[in-house]
Amino acid sequence: MPAHPQPLDALLPGFPWDKLEPYKKTATAHPEGIVDLSVGTPVDPVPGFVQDALSAAADSPGYPTVWGTPELRDAIVAWAERRLGARGLSHRHVLPVVGSKEFVAWAPLQLGIGPGDRVAYPRLAYPTYEVGARLARAEHVVYDDPTTLDPEGLRVLWLNSPSNPTGRVLGKDELTRIVAWAREHGVLVLSDECYLELGWEADPVSVLHPDVCGGSHEGIVAVHSLSKRSNLAGYRAAFVVGDPDVLGPLLQVRKHGGMMTAAPVQAATAAALADDKHVEEQRERYAARRTALRTALLDHGFRIEHSEASLYLWATRGESCWDTVAHLASLGILVAPGDFYGEAGERFVRVGLTASDERIASAVARLSA
């Protein structure tokens, strides 16, 4: 009898958020309701002009292109030059994707990574880097300093700055050193920079900045999303920018796979990328929430590490993350346990800033009682 192929779901770890359900029930039972700070999903309105752009493109009966409209590619190039400091970009350097999580999960497979190859990502990291390696049936390895890795068989190196979950930012010198090491060993750098426009106590830098990459895009691809900076998580609006020798083959694979961003979303993305004002307004909302939550957590006996950027506070009371989750759930506050992001997070929790002003104020009041 022929052997059946191993189903994909058997390759994957358990979905971590299922473990939070009992604590969510506890938090929901609080007399003043739950304050859910466990998932970084935006709650503020989609900017009106972005909604208008989406509506104006609603009559789109034909198939969209995987590469995106010329207008969208122009908008990505202009934004990357303006906001990232990238130079020498053309349409060949950009590729829209259907949300950044989709790209993170499927990029290794689409890049031809497979058994015998290795994919590396930070010791504390978004779980989907591991998922992507597993889907490709490749080996996954974690690092503290990627330049200490054995480069043999290492095909993809994920960077994540600002980090999810810690908010840590890699400095320009550190990024430059890592990119040089990766190029020396022929390792592709995929840099997840989705929180780059949300720096608080640091000014995050892209791997595409000439001071980091030396003006060459060889061997580097940066991943960006409009989910957080423009409240477009529901639109699945994201894109990658970098080495055309990497993106060209990826485009062909994605054409065959029908991985197309919806035409109205392409129009909305172009509109959002052309405007910086709404990003600053959203930053101000998050900054106020961050200040309020950070102060309340510190006064409640927490210590906060890193968190100089992104939409999270990486906090600890020096105990098991699950004890902290239970304590906060008793106050009606739901947070993510640090071990969702690796064993190194077992004494931390990730506290999101993505809740309404009213819910943040309620959490602050409970922590201060």
Coordinates of C-alpha atoms in Angstrom, one line a residue:
M1 CA 0.0 0.0 0.0
P2 CA 1.4 3.4 -0.9
A3 CA 2.2 5.7 2.1
H4 CA 0.0 8.7 2.4
P5 CA 1.8 12.0 2.6
Q6 CA 2.0 13.6 6.0
P7 CA -0.8 16.1 6.3
L8 CA 0.3 19.7 6.7
D9 CA -1.4 20.2 10.0
A10 CA 0.7 17.4 11.5
L11 CA 3.8 19.5 10.9
L12 CA 2.5 22.4 12.9
P13 CA 2.6 23.2 16.6
G14 CA -0.7 23.6 18.5
F15 CA -2.4 27.0 18.0
P16 CA -1.2 28.8 21.1
W17 CA -4.1 31.1 21.6
D18 CA -6.4 28.2 22.3
K19 CA -4.7 27.9 25.7
L20 CA -5.9 31.3 26.7
E21 CA -9.6 30.4 26.5
P22 CA -10.0 29.6 30.3
Y23 CA -8.4 32.9 31.2
K24 CA -10.5 34.8 28.7
K25 CA -13.6 33.4 30.4
T26 CA -12.3 34.6 33.8
A27 CA -11.6 38.1 32.4
T28 CA -14.9 38.3 30.6
A29 CA -16.7 37.6 33.9
H30 CA -15.3 40.8 35.5
P31 CA -18.1 43.1 36.5
E32 CA -16.7 45.9 34.3
G33 CA -16.1 43.6 31.4
I34 CA -12.9 42.3 29.7
V35 CA -10.0 44.5 28.6
D36 CA -8.5 42.3 25.9
L37 CA -4.8 43.3 25.5
S38 CA -3.8 39.8 24.3
V39 CA -3.9 40.3 20.5
G40 CA -2.5 43.2 18.5
T41 CA -5.6 43.8 16.4
P42 CA -6.4 47.5 15.7
V43 CA -9.6 49.0 17.1
D44 CA -9.5 52.5 15.7
P45 CA -11.4 53.5 12.5
V46 CA -10.0 53.0 9.1
P47 CA -9.1 56.5 7.8
G48 CA -12.0 58.0 5.8
F49 CA -10.0 58.7 2.7
V50 CA -8.8 55.1 2.7
Q51 CA -12.4 53.9 2.9
D52 CA -13.2 56.3 0.0
A53 CA -10.4 54.8 -2.1
L54 CA -11.7 51.3 -1.4
S55 CA -15.3 52.3 -2.3
A56 CA -14.2 54.0 -5.5
A57 CA -12.5 50.8 -6.7
A58 CA -15.4 48.6 -5.7
D59 CA -16.6 48.1 -9.3
S60 CA -13.7 45.7 -10.1
P61 CA -15.1 42.8 -12.0
G62 CA -11.9 41.6 -13.5
Y63 CA -9.0 39.7 -11.9
P64 CA -6.4 41.8 -10.2
T65 CA -2.7 41.2 -10.9
V66 CA -0.4 39.6 -8.4
W67 CA 2.2 42.3 -9.1
G68 CA -0.3 45.0 -8.4
T69 CA -1.3 48.0 -10.4
P70 CA 1.4 50.4 -11.6
E71 CA -0.2 53.0 -9.2
L72 CA 0.3 50.7 -6.3
R73 CA 3.9 49.9 -7.2
D74 CA 4.6 53.6 -7.6
A75 CA 3.1 54.2 -4.1
I76 CA 5.3 51.5 -2.6
V77 CA 8.4 52.8 -4.2
A78 CA 7.7 56.4 -3.2
W79 CA 6.9 55.4 0.4
A80 CA 10.0 53.2 0.8
E81 CA 12.2 56.0 -0.5
R82 CA 10.5 58.6 1.7
R83 CA 10.1 56.6 4.9
L84 CA 12.8 54.0 4.8
G85 CA 15.5 56.1 3.1
A86 CA 15.8 53.4 0.4
R87 CA 17.5 54.4 -2.9
G88 CA 17.5 53.1 -6.4
L89 CA 14.2 51.3 -6.3
S90 CA 12.1 50.3 -9.3
H91 CA 8.9 48.3 -9.8
R92 CA 11.1 45.2 -9.9
H93 CA 12.0 45.8 -6.2
V94 CA 8.4 45.6 -4.9
L95 CA 5.7 43.0 -4.5
P96 CA 2.3 43.3 -2.8
V97 CA 1.3 40.4 -0.6
V98 CA -2.0 39.3 1.0
G99 CA -1.1 40.4 4.5
S100 CA 2.4 40.0 6.0
K101 CA 1.5 36.9 8.0
E102 CA 0.7 35.1 4.7
F103 CA 4.1 36.0 3.4
V104 CA 5.9 35.0 6.6
A105 CA 4.2 31.6 6.6
W106 CA 4.6 30.7 3.0
A107 CA 7.8 32.5 1.9
P108 CA 10.2 29.6 2.7
L109 CA 8.2 27.2 0.7
Q110 CA 7.8 29.6 -2.2
L111 CA 11.5 30.3 -2.2
G112 CA 12.3 26.6 -2.7
I113 CA 13.4 26.0 0.9
G114 CA 12.9 22.3 1.8
P115 CA 14.2 19.3 3.8
G116 CA 17.9 19.7 4.7
D117 CA 17.7 23.5 4.6
R118 CA 17.7 25.7 7.7
V119 CA 15.6 28.7 8.6
A120 CA 16.7 30.9 11.5
Y121 CA 14.7 33.4 13.6
P122 CA 15.1 35.2 17.0
R123 CA 14.9 33.2 20.2
L124 CA 11.9 35.4 21.2
A125 CA 9.7 35.6 18.1
Y126 CA 6.4 35.7 16.4
P127 CA 5.4 32.0 16.1
T128 CA 4.8 32.2 12.3
Y129 CA 8.5 32.2 11.5
E130 CA 8.6 28.6 12.9
V131 CA 5.4 27.8 11.1
G132 CA 6.9 28.9 7.8
A133 CA 9.9 26.6 8.2
R134 CA 7.7 23.7 9.2
L135 CA 5.4 24.1 6.2
A136 CA 8.5 23.9 4.0
R137 CA 9.7 20.8 5.9
A138 CA 12.9 22.7 6.7
E139 CA 14.8 22.7 10.0
H140 CA 14.2 25.8 12.2
V141 CA 16.8 27.3 14.5
V142 CA 16.7 30.1 17.0
Y143 CA 19.4 32.7 17.7
D144 CA 20.5 35.4 20.1
D145 CA 23.1 36.7 17.7
P146 CA 22.6 35.4 14.1
T147 CA 26.3 35.8 13.3
T148 CA 27.1 33.0 15.7
L149 CA 25.0 30.5 13.7
D150 CA 26.6 27.8 11.7
P151 CA 26.0 29.0 8.1
E152 CA 26.1 25.5 6.7
G153 CA 22.7 24.8 5.1
L154 CA 21.3 28.1 6.4
R155 CA 19.1 29.5 3.6
V156 CA 16.9 32.1 5.3
L157 CA 17.6 34.5 8.2
W158 CA 14.6 36.2 9.7
L159 CA 15.2 39.6 11.4
N160 CA 12.4 41.3 13.3
S161 CA 13.0 44.9 14.3
P162 CA 11.1 46.4 16.1
S163 CA 10.4 43.0 17.7
N164 CA 7.2 41.3 18.3
P165 CA 6.9 40.5 21.2
T166 CA 9.6 42.5 23.0
G167 CA 9.7 45.8 21.1
R168 CA 13.4 45.6 20.9
V169 CA 15.0 47.6 18.1
L170 CA 18.2 46.6 16.3
G171 CA 20.5 49.5 15.8
K172 CA 22.1 50.6 12.5
D173 CA 25.5 49.2 13.3
E174 CA 24.1 45.8 14.4
L175 CA 21.9 45.6 11.3
T176 CA 24.9 46.5 9.1
R177 CA 27.0 43.8 10.7
I178 CA 24.3 41.1 10.3
V179 CA 23.7 42.0 6.7
A180 CA 27.4 41.8 5.9
W181 CA 27.7 38.4 7.6
A182 CA 24.6 37.0 5.7
R183 CA 26.0 38.2 2.4
E184 CA 29.4 36.7 3.1
H185 CA 27.7 33.3 3.7
G186 CA 25.1 33.5 0.9
V187 CA 22.1 33.6 3.4
L188 CA 19.0 35.5 2.4
V189 CA 17.9 38.1 4.9
L190 CA 14.1 38.5 5.4
S191 CA 13.5 41.5 7.6
D192 CA 10.1 41.8 9.3
E193 CA 9.8 45.6 9.8
C194 CA 6.0 45.8 10.2
Y195 CA 6.3 48.0 13.3
L196 CA 9.0 50.3 12.0
E197 CA 6.8 53.4 12.0
L198 CA 6.0 52.9 15.7
G199 CA 9.2 53.8 17.5
W200 CA 8.9 55.4 20.9
E201 CA 12.3 55.5 22.6
A202 CA 14.2 54.5 19.5
D203 CA 14.2 55.4 15.9
P204 CA 14.0 52.0 14.0
V205 CA 16.1 51.6 10.8
S206 CA 15.3 49.5 7.8
V207 CA 17.8 47.0 6.3
L208 CA 17.1 48.9 3.1
H209 CA 18.7 52.1 4.4
P210 CA 21.9 52.7 2.4
D211 CA 23.9 53.0 5.7
V212 CA 22.9 49.4 6.4
C213 CA 22.9 47.7 3.0
G214 CA 25.6 49.9 1.3
G215 CA 23.2 51.0 -1.4
S216 CA 22.8 47.4 -2.7
H217 CA 19.6 45.4 -2.2
E218 CA 21.4 42.1 -2.9
G219 CA 20.2 39.3 -0.6
I220 CA 17.7 41.4 1.5
V221 CA 14.0 41.7 1.5
A222 CA 12.0 43.9 3.9
V223 CA 8.4 43.0 4.9
H224 CA 5.9 45.8 5.6
S225 CA 2.3 46.0 6.6
L226 CA -0.4 48.6 6.8
S227 CA -2.3 46.7 9.5
K228 CA -1.0 48.6 12.5
R229 CA 0.1 52.0 11.1
S230 CA -3.1 52.5 9.1
N231 CA -5.6 50.3 11.0
L232 CA -5.9 48.1 7.9
A233 CA -5.6 44.6 9.5
G234 CA -9.0 43.7 8.0
Y235 CA -7.8 44.7 4.5
R236 CA -4.8 42.3 4.4
A237 CA -2.7 45.1 3.0
A238 CA 1.1 44.4 2.9
F239 CA 4.1 44.3 0.6
V240 CA 7.7 43.4 0.4
V241 CA 10.6 45.4 -0.9
G242 CA 14.1 44.3 -1.8
D243 CA 16.3 42.2 -4.1
P244 CA 14.6 41.8 -7.5
D245 CA 16.5 38.5 -8.1
V246 CA 14.5 37.2 -5.1
L247 CA 11.2 38.9 -5.8
G248 CA 11.1 38.0 -9.5
P249 CA 10.9 34.3 -9.0
L250 CA 8.6 34.8 -6.1
L251 CA 6.2 36.8 -8.3
Q252 CA 6.1 33.9 -10.8
V253 CA 5.3 31.3 -8.0
R254 CA 2.6 33.6 -6.6
K255 CA 1.1 34.1 -10.1
H256 CA 0.7 30.3 -10.4
G257 CA -0.7 30.2 -6.9
G258 CA -3.3 33.0 -7.5
M259 CA -2.0 35.0 -4.5
M260 CA -3.6 38.2 -5.5
T261 CA -4.4 41.3 -3.4
A262 CA -8.0 42.3 -4.1
A263 CA -8.2 45.3 -6.5
P264 CA -10.1 47.6 -4.1
V265 CA -7.5 46.8 -1.4
Q266 CA -4.7 47.7 -3.9
A267 CA -6.4 51.1 -4.4
A268 CA -6.8 51.6 -0.7
T269 CA -3.2 50.6 0.0
A270 CA -1.9 53.1 -2.6
A271 CA -4.0 55.9 -0.9
A272 CA -2.8 55.0 2.6
L273 CA 0.9 54.9 1.6
A274 CA 0.7 58.4 0.0
D275 CA -0.4 60.0 3.3
D276 CA 1.7 60.4 6.4
K277 CA -0.7 62.5 8.5
H278 CA -3.0 59.7 9.5
V279 CA 0.0 57.7 10.6
E280 CA 1.1 60.4 12.9
E281 CA -2.4 60.8 14.3
Q282 CA -2.5 57.0 15.0
R283 CA 0.9 57.1 16.6
E284 CA -0.3 59.8 19.0
R285 CA -3.2 57.6 20.1
Y286 CA -0.9 54.7 20.8
A287 CA 1.6 56.8 22.5
A288 CA -1.0 58.1 25.0
R289 CA -2.2 54.5 25.7
R290 CA 1.4 53.3 26.1
T291 CA 2.2 56.0 28.6
A292 CA -0.9 55.2 30.7
L293 CA -0.5 51.5 30.6
R294 CA 3.3 51.6 31.2
T295 CA 2.9 53.8 34.3
A296 CA 0.1 51.6 35.7
L297 CA 2.0 48.4 35.2
L298 CA 5.2 49.8 36.8
D299 CA 3.1 51.0 39.8
H300 CA 1.5 47.6 40.0
G301 CA 4.9 46.0 40.5
F302 CA 5.9 45.0 37.0
R303 CA 9.3 45.5 35.3
I304 CA 9.2 46.4 31.6
E305 CA 12.1 45.4 29.3
H306 CA 12.9 46.7 25.9
S307 CA 9.5 47.9 24.5
E308 CA 11.2 50.9 22.9
A309 CA 9.0 50.4 19.8
S310 CA 6.0 48.4 18.5
L311 CA 2.5 48.1 20.0
Y312 CA 3.4 46.0 23.1
L313 CA 4.9 46.2 26.5
W314 CA 7.1 43.3 27.5
A315 CA 6.4 43.0 31.2
T316 CA 7.3 40.7 34.1
R317 CA 6.6 40.2 37.8
G318 CA 9.4 37.7 38.1
E319 CA 7.0 34.7 38.0
S320 CA 5.6 32.2 35.6
C321 CA 3.9 34.0 32.7
W322 CA 0.8 31.9 33.3
D323 CA 0.6 33.0 36.9
T324 CA 0.8 36.6 35.6
V325 CA -1.9 35.8 33.0
A326 CA -4.1 34.4 35.8
H327 CA -3.5 37.4 38.1
L328 CA -4.4 39.9 35.4
A329 CA -7.4 37.8 34.3
S330 CA -8.8 38.1 37.8
L331 CA -8.8 41.9 37.2
G332 CA -10.6 41.4 33.9
I333 CA -7.4 42.1 31.8
L334 CA -6.3 39.5 29.2
V335 CA -2.7 39.5 28.1
A336 CA -0.5 37.1 26.1
P337 CA 1.8 34.7 27.9
G338 CA 5.5 35.2 27.0
D339 CA 6.0 31.5 26.2
F340 CA 3.9 31.8 23.2
Y341 CA 7.0 33.5 21.7
G342 CA 9.6 30.9 22.9
E343 CA 10.8 29.4 26.1
A344 CA 12.9 32.5 26.8
G345 CA 9.6 34.4 27.4
E346 CA 8.3 32.1 30.2
R347 CA 8.5 34.8 32.9
F348 CA 7.1 37.6 30.8
V349 CA 3.7 38.7 29.3
R350 CA 3.0 40.7 26.2
V351 CA 0.6 43.6 26.9
G352 CA -1.0 45.1 23.8
L353 CA -1.8 48.8 23.3
T354 CA -4.6 47.9 20.8
A355 CA -7.7 48.7 22.8
S356 CA -9.9 51.7 22.9
D357 CA -9.2 54.7 25.1
E358 CA -12.1 53.7 27.3
R359 CA -10.8 50.1 27.8
I360 CA -7.3 51.3 28.4
A361 CA -8.5 53.7 31.1
S362 CA -10.5 50.8 32.6
A363 CA -7.4 48.6 32.7
V364 CA -5.4 51.5 34.3
A365 CA -8.0 52.0 37.0
R366 CA -8.0 48.2 37.9
L367 CA -4.2 48.1 38.0
S368 CA -4.2 51.2 40.3
A369 CA -6.9 50.1 42.7

